[in-house]
Tab-separated table of C-alpha atoms in Angstrom:
chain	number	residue	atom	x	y	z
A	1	UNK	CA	-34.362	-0.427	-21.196
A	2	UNK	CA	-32.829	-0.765	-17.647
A	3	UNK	CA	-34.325	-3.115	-14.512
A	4	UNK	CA	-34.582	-1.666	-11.345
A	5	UNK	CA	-32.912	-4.105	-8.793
A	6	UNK	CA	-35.568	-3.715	-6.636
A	7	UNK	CA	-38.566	-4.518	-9.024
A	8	UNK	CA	-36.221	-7.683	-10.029
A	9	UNK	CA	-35.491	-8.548	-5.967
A	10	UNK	CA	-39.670	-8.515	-5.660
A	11	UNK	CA	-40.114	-10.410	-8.397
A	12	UNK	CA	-37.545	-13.241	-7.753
A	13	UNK	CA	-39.180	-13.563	-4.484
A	14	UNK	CA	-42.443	-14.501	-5.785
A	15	UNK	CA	-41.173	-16.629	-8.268
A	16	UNK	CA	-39.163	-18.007	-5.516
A	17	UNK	CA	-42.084	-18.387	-2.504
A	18	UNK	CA	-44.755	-19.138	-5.289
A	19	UNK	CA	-46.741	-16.021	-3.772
A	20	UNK	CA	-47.340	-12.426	-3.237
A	21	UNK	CA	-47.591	-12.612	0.793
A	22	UNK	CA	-44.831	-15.189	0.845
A	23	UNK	CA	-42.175	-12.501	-1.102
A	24	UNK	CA	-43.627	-9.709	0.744
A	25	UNK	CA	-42.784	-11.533	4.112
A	26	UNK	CA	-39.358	-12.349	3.172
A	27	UNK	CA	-38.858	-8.434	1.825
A	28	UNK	CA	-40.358	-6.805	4.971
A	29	UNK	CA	-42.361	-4.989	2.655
A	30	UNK	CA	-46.500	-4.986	2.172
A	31	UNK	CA	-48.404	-7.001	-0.352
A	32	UNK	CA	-49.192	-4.417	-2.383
A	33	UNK	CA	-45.538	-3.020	-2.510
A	34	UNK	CA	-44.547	-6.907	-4.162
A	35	UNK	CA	-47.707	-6.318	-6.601
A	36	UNK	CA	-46.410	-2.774	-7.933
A	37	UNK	CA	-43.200	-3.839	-7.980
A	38	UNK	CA	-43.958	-6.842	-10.148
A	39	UNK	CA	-46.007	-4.772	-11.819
A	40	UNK	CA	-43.695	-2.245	-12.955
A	41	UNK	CA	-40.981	-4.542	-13.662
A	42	UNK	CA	-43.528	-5.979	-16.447
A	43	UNK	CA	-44.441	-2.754	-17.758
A	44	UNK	CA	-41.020	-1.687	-18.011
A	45	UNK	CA	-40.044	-4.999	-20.027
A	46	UNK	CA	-43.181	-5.104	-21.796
A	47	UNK	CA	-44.300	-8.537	-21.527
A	48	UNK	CA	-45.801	-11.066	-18.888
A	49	UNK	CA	-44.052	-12.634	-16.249
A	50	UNK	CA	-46.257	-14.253	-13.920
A	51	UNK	CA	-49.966	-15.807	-14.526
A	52	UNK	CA	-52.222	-14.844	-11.502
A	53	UNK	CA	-54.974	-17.158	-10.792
A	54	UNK	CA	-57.267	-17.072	-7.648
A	55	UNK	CA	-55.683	-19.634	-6.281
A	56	UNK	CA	-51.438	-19.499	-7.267
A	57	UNK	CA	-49.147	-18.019	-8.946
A	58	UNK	CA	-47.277	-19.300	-11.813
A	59	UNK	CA	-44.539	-18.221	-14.178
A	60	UNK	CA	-44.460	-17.645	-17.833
A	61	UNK	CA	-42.035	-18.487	-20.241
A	62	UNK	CA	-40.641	-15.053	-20.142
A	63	UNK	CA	-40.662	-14.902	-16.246
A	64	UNK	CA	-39.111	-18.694	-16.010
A	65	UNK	CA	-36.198	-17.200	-18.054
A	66	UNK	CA	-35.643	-13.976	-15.932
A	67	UNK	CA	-35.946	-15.676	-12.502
A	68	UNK	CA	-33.403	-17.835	-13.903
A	69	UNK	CA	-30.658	-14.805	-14.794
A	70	UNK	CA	-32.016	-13.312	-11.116
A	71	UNK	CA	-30.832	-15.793	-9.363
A	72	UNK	CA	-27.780	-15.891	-10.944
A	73	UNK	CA	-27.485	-11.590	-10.629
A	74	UNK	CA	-28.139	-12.480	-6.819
A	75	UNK	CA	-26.077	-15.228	-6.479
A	76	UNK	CA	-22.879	-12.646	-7.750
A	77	UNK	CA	-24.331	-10.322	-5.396
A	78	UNK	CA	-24.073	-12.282	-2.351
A	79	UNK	CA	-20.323	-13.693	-3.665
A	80	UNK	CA	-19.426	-9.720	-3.950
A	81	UNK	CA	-20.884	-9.136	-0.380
A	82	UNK	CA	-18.596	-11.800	1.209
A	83	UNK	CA	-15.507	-10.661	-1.043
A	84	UNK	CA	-15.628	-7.629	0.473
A	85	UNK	CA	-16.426	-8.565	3.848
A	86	UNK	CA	-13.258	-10.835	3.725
A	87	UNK	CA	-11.463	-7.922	2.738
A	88	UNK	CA	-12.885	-5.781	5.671
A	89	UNK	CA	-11.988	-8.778	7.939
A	90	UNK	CA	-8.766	-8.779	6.460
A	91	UNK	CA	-9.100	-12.343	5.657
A	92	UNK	CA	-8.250	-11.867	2.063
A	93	UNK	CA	-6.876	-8.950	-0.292
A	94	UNK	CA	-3.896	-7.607	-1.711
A	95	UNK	CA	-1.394	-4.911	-0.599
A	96	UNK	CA	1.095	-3.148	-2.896
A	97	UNK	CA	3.710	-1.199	-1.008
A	98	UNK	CA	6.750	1.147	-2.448
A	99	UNK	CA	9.984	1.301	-0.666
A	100	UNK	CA	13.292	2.778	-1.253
A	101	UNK	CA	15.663	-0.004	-2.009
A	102	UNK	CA	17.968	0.336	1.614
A	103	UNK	CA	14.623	0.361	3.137
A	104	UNK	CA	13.137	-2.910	0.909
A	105	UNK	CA	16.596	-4.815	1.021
A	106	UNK	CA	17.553	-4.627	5.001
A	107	UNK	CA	14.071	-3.170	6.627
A	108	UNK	CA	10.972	-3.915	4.878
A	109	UNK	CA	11.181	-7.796	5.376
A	110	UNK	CA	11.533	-8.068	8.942
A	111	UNK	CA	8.465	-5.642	9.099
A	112	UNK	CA	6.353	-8.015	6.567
A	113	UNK	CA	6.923	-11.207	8.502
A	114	UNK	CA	5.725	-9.734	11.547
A	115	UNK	CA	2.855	-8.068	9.622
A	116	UNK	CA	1.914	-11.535	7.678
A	117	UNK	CA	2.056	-13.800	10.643
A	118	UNK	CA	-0.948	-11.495	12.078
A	119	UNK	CA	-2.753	-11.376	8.589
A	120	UNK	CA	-1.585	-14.570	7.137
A	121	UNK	CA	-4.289	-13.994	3.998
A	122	UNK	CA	-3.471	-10.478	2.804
A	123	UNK	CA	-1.116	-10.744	-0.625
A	124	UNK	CA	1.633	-8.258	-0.977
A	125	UNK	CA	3.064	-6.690	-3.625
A	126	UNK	CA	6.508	-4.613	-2.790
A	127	UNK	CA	7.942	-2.184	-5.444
A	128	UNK	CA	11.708	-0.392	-4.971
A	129	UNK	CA	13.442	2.166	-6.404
A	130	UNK	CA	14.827	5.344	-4.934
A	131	UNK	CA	12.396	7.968	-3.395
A	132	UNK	CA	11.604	9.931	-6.499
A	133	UNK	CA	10.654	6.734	-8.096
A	134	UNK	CA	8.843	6.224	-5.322
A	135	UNK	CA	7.355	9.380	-4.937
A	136	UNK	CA	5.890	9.089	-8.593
A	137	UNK	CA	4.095	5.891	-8.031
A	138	UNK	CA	2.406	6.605	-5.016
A	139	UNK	CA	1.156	10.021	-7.136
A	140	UNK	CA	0.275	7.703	-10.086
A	141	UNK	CA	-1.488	5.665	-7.785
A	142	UNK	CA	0.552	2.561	-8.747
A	143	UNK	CA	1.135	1.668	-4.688
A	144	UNK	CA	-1.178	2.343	-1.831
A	145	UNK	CA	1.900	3.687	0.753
A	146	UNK	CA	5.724	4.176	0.275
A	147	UNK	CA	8.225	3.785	2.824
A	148	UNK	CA	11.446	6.489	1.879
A	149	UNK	CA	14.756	8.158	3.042
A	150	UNK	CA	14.409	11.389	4.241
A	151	UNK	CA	10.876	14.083	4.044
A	152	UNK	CA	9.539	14.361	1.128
A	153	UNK	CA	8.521	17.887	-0.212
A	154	UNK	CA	5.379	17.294	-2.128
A	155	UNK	CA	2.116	19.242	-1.043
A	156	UNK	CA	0.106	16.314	-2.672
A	157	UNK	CA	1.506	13.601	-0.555
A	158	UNK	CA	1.064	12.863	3.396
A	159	UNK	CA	4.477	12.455	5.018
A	160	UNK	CA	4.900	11.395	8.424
A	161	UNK	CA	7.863	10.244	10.359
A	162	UNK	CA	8.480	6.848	10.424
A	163	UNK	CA	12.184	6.152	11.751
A	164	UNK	CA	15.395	7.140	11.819
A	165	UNK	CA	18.169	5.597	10.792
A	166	UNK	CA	22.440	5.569	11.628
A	167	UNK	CA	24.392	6.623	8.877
A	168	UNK	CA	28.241	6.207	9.464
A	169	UNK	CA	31.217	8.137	7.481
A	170	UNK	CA	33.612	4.959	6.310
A	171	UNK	CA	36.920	4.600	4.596
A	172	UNK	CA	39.545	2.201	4.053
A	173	UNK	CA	41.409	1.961	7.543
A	174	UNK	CA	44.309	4.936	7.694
A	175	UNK	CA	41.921	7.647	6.308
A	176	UNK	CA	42.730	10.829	8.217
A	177	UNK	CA	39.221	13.195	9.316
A	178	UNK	CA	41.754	16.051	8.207
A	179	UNK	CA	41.756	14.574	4.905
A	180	UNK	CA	37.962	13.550	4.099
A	181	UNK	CA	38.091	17.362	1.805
A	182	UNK	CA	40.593	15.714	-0.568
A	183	UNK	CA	39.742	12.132	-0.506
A	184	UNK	CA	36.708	10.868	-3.662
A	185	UNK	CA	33.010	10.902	-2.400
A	186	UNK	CA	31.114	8.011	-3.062
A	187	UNK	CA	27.558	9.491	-3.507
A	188	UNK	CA	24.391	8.723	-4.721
A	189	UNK	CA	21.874	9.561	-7.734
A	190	UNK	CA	19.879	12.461	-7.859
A	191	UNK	CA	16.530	11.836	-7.044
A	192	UNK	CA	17.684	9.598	-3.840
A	193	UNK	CA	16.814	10.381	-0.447
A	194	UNK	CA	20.348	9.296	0.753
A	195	UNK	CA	21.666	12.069	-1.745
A	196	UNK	CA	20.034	14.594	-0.218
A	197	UNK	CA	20.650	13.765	2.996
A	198	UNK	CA	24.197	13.316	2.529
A	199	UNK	CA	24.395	17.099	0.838
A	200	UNK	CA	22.934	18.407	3.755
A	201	UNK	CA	25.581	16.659	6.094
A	202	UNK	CA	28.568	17.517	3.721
A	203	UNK	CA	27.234	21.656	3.313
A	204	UNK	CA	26.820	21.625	7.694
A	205	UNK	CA	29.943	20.676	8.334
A	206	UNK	CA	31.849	22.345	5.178
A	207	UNK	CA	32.920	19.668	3.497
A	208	UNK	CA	33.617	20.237	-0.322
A	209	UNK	CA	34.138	16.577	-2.198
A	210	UNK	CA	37.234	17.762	-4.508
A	211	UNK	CA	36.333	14.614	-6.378
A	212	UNK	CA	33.117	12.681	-6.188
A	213	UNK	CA	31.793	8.940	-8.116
A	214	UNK	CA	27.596	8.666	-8.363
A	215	UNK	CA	26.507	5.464	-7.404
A	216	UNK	CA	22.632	4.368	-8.111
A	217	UNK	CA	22.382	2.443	-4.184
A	218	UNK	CA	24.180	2.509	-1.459
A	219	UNK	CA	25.117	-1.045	-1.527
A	220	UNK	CA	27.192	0.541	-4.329
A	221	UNK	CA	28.659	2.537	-2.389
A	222	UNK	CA	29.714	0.130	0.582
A	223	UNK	CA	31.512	-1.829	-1.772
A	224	UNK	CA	33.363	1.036	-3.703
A	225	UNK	CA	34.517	2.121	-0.549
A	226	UNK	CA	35.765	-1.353	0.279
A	227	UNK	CA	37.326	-1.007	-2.472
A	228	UNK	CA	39.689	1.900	-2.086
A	229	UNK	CA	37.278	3.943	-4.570
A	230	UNK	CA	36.740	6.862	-1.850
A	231	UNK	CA	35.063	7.585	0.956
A	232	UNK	CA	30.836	7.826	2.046
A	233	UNK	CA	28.139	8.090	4.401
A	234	UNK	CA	26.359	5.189	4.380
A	235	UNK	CA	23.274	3.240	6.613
A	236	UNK	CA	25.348	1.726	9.505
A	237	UNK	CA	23.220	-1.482	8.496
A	238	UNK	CA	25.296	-1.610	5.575
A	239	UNK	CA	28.383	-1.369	6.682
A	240	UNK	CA	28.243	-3.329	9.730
A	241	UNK	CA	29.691	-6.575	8.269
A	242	UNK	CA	32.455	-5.059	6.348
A	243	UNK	CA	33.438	-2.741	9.721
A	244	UNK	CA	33.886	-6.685	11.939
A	245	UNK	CA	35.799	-7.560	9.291
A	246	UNK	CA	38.082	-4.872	9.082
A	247	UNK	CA	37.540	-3.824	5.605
A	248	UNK	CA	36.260	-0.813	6.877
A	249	UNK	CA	36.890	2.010	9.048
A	250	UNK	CA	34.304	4.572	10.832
A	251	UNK	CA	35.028	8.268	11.519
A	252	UNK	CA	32.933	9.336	14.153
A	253	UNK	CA	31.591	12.956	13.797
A	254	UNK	CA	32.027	15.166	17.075
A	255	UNK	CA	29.066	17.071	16.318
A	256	UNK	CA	27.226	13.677	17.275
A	257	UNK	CA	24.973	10.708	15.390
A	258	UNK	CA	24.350	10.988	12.212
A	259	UNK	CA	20.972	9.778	11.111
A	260	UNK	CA	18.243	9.661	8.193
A	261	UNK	CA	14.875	10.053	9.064
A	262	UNK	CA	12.582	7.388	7.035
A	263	UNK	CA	9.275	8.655	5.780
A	264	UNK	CA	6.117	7.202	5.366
A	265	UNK	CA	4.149	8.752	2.361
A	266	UNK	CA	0.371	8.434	0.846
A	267	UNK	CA	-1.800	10.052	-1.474
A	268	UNK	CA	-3.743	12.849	0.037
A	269	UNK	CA	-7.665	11.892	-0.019
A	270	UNK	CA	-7.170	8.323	-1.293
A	271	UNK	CA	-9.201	6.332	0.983
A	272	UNK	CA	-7.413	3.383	2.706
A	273	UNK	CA	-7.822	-0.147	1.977
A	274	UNK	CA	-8.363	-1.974	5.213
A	275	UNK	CA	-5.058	-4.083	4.152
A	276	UNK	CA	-3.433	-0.409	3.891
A	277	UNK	CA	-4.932	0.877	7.314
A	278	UNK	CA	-3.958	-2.582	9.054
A	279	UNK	CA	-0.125	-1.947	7.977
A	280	UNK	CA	-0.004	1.810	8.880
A	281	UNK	CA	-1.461	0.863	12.396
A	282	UNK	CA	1.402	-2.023	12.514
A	283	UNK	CA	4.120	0.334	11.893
A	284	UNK	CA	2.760	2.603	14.357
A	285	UNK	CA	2.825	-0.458	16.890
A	286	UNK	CA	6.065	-1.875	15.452
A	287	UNK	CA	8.297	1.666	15.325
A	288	UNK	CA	6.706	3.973	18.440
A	289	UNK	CA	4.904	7.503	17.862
A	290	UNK	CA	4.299	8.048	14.298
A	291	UNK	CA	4.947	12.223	14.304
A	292	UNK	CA	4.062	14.627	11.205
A	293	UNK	CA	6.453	16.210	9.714
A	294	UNK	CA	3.917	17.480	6.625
């Protein structure tokens, strides 16, 4: 046994005006429509709902009952209406967002505070990890976009441009660029965008690390080269405060900036939440032309 909505919707009307013409008025449907309707709805649950007299129309036991649960399946109806228009108004929801974790500690929250004083309601969730993790979330559908170091190779995914970011060679002051083949490389994990990056650089300009330490972030790797560890490319945003303070040195590449590009990455054919399509268009706004690269 299953009710048809409809039947019910005709039904509660005329329990609700007290008539057939009254419920077929509010319904924008005919008389006999409401009639059939009730009709079938009593066929269908086998007993009596309504007692029809010449004169009004009254309910039954059974029929006092079931208005009762259909204006409480209404009453849900019209709170899951207004959810979701809130949601389309971007007056409530809830956002979860991936991002590398250079990208979540030193961009992401300047991004969010501009994005939350426009949409004040919207909840956010932010998980970090490097881009594989990343990568495998968005696929696993655990976060709605991803923000990640470098493009990511995955015919599943849409990848488009989001920035670019400095990177900067630094060493403990004295390092020679004639000796950057002997000194220790400071690198990062497999599986990070940095990494990659970062082999790309070293194989262009035929560099050979003749000793290397794997880090698992690059704030690792700031401070092992503070230390006197070795030597890496890191975000310039990193190592800004240690190069002011002299605990670090930069060595400029003649072959000109080096940079990171920073991806944006979604699930092909998973529709957007209006939260999710409200953040993409504020990045767009926030960080110029958004261009493929997938």
């Amino acid at each position: 046994m299953k009710l048809n909505f409809h039947h019910l919707r005709a039904f509660a009307e005329v329990a609700h005006t007290g008539s057939f013409t009254g419920a077929a008025e509010c319904l924008y449907l005919t008389q006999p429509a409401i009639s059939k309707a009730v009709g079938s709805l009593e066929e269908v649950l086998g007993i009596a709902l309504l007692e029809r007299t010449s004169r009004q129309v009254k309910l039954t036991e059974a029929g006092a009952s079931l208005f009762s649960h259909a204006r409480s399946i209404f009453a849900l109806e019209q709170a899951a209406l207004q959810d979701i228009e809130e949601r389309r108004g971007l007056r409530k929801g809830c956002l979860h967002i991936g991002a590398s974790t250079t990208i979540a500690t030193y961009w992401l929250g300047r991004d969010l505070a501009l994005f939350l004083e426009r949409y004040p309601q919207i909840d956010i969730r932010v998980s970090s990890g490097n881009t594989e993790t990343m990568v495998h979330q968005v696929l696993e559908g655990l976060v709605e976009v991803a923000l990640v170091e470098g493009p990511v190779d995955e015919e599943r995914l849409n990848c488009e441009l989001w920035d670019n970011e400095p990177l900067l060679l630094v060493t403990k002051p004295g390092v020679e660029r004639a000796h950057l083949g002997q000194c220790r490389w400071i690198l990062r994990e497999e599986g990070s965008g940095t990494a990659r990056v970062v082999a790309e650089i070293l194989t262009h300009l035929g560099i050979v690390p003749a000793r290397q330490v794997v880090v698992q972030s690059n704030q690792a790797a700031v401070q092992m080269v503070v230390a006197g560890v070795g030597v890496a490319i890191v975000p310039a945003i990193m190592a800004a405060h240690h190069l002011e303070r002299g605990e670090l040195a930069c060595i400029p590449w003649s072959q000109g900036e080096l940079q990171r590009s920073l991806s944006k990455i979604s699930l092909k054919g998973r529709p957007a939440s209006p939260a999710r399509a409200a953040f993409e268009s504020f990045l767009g706004e926030t960080r110029g032309q958004i261009k493929s690269v997938s």
